[in-house]
C-alpha atoms as an extended CHARMM CRD file, in Angstrom:
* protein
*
       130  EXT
         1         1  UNK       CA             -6.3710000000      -14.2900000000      -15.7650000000  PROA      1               0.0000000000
         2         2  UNK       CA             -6.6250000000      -14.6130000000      -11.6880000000  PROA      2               0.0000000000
         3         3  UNK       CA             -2.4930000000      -13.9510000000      -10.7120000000  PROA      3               0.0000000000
         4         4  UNK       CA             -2.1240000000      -17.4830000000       -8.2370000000  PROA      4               0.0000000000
         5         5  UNK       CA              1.3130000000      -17.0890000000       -7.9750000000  PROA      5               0.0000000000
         6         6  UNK       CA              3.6690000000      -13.5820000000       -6.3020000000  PROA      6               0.0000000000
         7         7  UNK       CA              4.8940000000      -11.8250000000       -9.3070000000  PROA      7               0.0000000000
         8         8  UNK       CA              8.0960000000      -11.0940000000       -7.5460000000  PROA      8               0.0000000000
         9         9  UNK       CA              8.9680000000      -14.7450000000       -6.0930000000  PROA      9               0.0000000000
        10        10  UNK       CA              6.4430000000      -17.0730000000       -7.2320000000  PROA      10              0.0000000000
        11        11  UNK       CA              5.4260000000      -18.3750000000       -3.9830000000  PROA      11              0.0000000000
        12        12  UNK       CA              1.6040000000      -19.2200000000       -3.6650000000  PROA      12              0.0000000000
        13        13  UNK       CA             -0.5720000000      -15.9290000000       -2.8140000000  PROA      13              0.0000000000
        14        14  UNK       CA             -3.1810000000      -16.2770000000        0.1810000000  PROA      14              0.0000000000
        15        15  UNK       CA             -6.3140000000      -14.2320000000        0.4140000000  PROA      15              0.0000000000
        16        16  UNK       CA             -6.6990000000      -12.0530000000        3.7390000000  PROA      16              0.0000000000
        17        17  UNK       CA             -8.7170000000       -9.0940000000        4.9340000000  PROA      17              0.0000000000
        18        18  UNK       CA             -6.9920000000       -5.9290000000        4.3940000000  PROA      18              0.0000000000
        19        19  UNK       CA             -7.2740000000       -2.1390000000        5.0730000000  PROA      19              0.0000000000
        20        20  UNK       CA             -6.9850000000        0.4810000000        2.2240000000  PROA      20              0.0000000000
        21        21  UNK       CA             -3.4140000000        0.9770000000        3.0240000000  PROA      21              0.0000000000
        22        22  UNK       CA             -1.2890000000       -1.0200000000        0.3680000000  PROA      22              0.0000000000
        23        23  UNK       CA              1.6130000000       -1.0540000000        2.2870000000  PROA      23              0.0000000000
        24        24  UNK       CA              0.5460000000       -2.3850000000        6.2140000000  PROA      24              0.0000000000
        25        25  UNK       CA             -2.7260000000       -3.2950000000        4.6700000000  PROA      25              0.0000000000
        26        26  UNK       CA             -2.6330000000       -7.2880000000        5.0610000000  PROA      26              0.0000000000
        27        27  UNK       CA             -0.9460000000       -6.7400000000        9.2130000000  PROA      27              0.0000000000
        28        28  UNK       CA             -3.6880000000       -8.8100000000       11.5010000000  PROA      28              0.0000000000
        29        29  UNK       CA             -3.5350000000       -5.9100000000       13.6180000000  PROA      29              0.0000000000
        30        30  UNK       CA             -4.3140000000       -3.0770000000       11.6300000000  PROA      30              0.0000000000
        31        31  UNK       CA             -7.5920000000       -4.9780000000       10.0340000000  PROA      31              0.0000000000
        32        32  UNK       CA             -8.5180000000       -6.0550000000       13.5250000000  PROA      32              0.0000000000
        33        33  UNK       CA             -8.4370000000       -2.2410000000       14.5130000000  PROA      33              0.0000000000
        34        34  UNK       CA            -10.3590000000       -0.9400000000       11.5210000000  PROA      34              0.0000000000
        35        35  UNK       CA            -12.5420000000       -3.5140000000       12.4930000000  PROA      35              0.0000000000
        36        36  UNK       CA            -13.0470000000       -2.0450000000       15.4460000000  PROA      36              0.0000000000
        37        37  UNK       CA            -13.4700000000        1.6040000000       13.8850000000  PROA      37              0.0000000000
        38        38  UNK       CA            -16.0230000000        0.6660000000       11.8360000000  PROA      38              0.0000000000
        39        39  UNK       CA            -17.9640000000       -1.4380000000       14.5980000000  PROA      39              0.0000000000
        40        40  UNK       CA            -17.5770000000        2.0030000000       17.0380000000  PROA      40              0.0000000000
        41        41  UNK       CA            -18.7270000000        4.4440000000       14.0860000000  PROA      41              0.0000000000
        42        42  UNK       CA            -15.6100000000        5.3640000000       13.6920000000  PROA      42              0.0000000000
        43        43  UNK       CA            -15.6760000000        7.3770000000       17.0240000000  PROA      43              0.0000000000
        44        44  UNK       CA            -11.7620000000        7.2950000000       17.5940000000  PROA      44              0.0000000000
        45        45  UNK       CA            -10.6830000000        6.8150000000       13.9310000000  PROA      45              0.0000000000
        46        46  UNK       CA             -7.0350000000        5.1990000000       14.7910000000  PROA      46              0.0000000000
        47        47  UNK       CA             -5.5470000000        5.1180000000       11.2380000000  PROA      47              0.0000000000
        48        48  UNK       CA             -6.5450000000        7.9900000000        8.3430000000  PROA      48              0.0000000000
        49        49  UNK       CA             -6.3100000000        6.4250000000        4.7650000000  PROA      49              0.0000000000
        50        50  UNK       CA             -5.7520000000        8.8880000000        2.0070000000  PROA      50              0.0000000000
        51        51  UNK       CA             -5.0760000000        8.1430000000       -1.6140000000  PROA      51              0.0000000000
        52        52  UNK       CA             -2.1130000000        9.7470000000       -3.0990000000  PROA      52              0.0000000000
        53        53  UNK       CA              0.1760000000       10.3330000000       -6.6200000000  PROA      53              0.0000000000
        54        54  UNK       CA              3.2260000000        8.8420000000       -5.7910000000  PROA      54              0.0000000000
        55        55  UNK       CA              4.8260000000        8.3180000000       -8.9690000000  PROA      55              0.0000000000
        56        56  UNK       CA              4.0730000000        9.9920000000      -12.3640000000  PROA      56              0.0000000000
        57        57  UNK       CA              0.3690000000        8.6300000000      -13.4040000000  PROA      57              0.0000000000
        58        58  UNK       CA              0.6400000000        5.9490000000      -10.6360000000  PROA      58              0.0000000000
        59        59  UNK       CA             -1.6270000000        6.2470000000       -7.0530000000  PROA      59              0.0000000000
        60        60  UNK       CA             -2.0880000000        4.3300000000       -4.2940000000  PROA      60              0.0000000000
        61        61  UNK       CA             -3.9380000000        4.5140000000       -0.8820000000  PROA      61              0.0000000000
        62        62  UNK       CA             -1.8610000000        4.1440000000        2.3660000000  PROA      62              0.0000000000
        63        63  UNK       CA             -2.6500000000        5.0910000000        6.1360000000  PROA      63              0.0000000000
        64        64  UNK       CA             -1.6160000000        8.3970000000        7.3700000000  PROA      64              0.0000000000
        65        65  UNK       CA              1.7580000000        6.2160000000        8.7870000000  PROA      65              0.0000000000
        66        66  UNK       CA              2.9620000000        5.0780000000        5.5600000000  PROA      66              0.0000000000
        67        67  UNK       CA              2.4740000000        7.8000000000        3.6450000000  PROA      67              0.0000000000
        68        68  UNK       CA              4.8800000000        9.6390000000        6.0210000000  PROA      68              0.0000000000
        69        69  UNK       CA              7.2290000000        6.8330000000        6.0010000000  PROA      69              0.0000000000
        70        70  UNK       CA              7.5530000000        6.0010000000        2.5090000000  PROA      70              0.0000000000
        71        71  UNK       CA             11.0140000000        8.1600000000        1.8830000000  PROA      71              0.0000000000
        72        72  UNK       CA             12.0840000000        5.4370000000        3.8780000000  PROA      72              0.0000000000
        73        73  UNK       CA             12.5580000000        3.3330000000        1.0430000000  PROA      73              0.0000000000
        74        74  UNK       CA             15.6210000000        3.2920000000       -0.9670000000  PROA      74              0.0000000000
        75        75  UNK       CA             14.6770000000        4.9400000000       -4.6930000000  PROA      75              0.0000000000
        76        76  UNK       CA             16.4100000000        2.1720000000       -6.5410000000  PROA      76              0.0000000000
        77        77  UNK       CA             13.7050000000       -0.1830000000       -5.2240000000  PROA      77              0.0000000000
        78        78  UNK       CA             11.2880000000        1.9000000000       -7.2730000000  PROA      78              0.0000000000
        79        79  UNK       CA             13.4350000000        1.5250000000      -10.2540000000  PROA      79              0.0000000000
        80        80  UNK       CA             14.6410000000        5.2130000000       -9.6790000000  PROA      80              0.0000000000
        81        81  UNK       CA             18.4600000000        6.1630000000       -9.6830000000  PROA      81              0.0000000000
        82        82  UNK       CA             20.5340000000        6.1230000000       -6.6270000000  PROA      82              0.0000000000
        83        83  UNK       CA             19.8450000000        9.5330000000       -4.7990000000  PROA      83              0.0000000000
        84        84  UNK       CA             16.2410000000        9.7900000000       -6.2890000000  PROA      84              0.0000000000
        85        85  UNK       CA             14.5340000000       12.0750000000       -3.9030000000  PROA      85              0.0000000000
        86        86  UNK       CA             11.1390000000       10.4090000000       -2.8290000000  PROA      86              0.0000000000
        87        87  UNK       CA              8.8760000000       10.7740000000        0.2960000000  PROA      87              0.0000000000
        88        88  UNK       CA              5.3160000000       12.4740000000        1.6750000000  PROA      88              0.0000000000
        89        89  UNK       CA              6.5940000000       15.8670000000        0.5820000000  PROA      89              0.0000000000
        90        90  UNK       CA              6.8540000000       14.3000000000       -2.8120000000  PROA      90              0.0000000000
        91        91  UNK       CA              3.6160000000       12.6770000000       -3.0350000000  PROA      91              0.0000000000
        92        92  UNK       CA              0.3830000000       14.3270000000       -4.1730000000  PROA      92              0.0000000000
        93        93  UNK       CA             -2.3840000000       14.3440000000       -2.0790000000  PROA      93              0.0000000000
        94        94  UNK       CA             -5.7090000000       13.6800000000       -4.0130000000  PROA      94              0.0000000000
        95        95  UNK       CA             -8.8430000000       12.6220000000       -1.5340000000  PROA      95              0.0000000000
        96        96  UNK       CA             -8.8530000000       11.6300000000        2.0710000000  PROA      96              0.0000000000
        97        97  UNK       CA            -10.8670000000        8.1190000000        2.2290000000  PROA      97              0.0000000000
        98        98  UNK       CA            -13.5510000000        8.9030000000        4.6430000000  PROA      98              0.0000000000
        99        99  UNK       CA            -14.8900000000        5.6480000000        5.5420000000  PROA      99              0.0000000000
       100       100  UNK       CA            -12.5180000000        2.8290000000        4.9390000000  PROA      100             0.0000000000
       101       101  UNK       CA            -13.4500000000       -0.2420000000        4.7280000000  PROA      101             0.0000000000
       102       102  UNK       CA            -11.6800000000       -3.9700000000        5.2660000000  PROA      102             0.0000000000
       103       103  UNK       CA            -11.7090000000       -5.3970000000        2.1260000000  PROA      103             0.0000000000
       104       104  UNK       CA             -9.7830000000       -8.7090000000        0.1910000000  PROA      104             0.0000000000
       105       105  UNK       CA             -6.7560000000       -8.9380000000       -1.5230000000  PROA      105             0.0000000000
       106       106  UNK       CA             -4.1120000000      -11.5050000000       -2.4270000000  PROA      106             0.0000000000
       107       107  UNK       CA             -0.7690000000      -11.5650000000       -0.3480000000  PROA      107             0.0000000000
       108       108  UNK       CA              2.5180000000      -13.1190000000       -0.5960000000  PROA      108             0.0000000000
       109       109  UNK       CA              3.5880000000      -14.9360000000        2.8190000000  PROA      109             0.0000000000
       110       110  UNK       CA              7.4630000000      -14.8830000000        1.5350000000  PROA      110             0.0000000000
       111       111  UNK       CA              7.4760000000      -11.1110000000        0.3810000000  PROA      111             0.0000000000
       112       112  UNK       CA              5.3230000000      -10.0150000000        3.2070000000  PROA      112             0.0000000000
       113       113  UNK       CA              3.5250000000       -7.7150000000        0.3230000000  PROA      113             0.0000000000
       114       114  UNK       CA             -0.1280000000       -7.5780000000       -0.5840000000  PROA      114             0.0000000000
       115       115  UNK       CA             -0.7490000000       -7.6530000000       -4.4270000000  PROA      115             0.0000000000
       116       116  UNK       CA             -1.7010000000       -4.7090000000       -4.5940000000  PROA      116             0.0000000000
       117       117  UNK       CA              1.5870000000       -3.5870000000       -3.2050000000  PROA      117             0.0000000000
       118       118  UNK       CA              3.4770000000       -5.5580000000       -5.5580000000  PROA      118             0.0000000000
       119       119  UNK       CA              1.5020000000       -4.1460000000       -8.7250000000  PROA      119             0.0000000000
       120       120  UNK       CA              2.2520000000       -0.8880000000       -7.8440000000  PROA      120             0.0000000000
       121       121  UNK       CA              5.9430000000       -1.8390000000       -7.3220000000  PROA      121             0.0000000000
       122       122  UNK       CA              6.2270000000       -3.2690000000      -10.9100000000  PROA      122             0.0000000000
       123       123  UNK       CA              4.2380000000       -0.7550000000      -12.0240000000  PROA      123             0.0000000000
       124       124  UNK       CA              6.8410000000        1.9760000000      -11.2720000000  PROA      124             0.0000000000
       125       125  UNK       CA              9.9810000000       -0.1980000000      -11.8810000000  PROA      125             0.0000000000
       126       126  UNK       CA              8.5160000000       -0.0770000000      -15.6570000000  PROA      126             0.0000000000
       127       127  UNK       CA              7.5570000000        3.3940000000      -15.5980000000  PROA      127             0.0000000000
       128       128  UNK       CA             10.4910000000        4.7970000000      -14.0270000000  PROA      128             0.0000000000
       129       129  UNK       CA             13.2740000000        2.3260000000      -16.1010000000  PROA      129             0.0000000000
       130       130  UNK       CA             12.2350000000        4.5640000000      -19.0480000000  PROA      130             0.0000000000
């Protein structure tokens, strides 16, 4: 079953072009610069895109950016107690992606979150609730 409607609000998903990065992924200006990256051969790569083990059996991709900001985010939104310690230095690093590529994916105009974002959200809310 195609997902038509944000998991988290309901509000009608759009498709865009998106980077590998689930977080800034879907932002206008980061495709338009991988765009350009890929049309140069990637002679100035602006953004690295790794993939990562963030949680317990859970990975993700995100640019070299978000990966460093991600302790940013307050653990409880993760579904992890209050003081949870989370971040880059918590994350394990399993293969740089060498040649990213823009790709499609659905995205929530009211969250701000591509679907894949949001599926790895839920994802850990279950997994760390247990």
């Amino acid at each position: 079953m195609q997902i038509e409607q944000c998991p988290l609000c309901g509000e009608e998903l759009e498709v865009k072009d998106v980077t590998p990065c689930i977080e800034c992924g879907a932002l206008e200006d980061r495709v338009q610069i991988l765009k350009q990256d890929i049309a140069e051969g990637f002679a100035h790569d602006s953004f690295t895109y790794s993939e990562y083990r963030v949680f317990e059996g859970i990975e993700a991709a995100f640019c070299d950016f978000c990966a460093l900001d991600f302790g940013s985010y307050d653990p409880t939104y993760f579904g992890l107690p209050k003081g949870a310690k989370i971040g880059y230095e918590k994350m394990q690093f399993l293969k740089s992606i060498e040649k990213p590529s823009v790709g499609k994916d659905k995205y929530c105009p009211s969250c701000n979150r591509r679907l894949a974002f949001i599926r790895f959200l839920l994802r850990a809310r279950d997994e760390n609730a247990l």
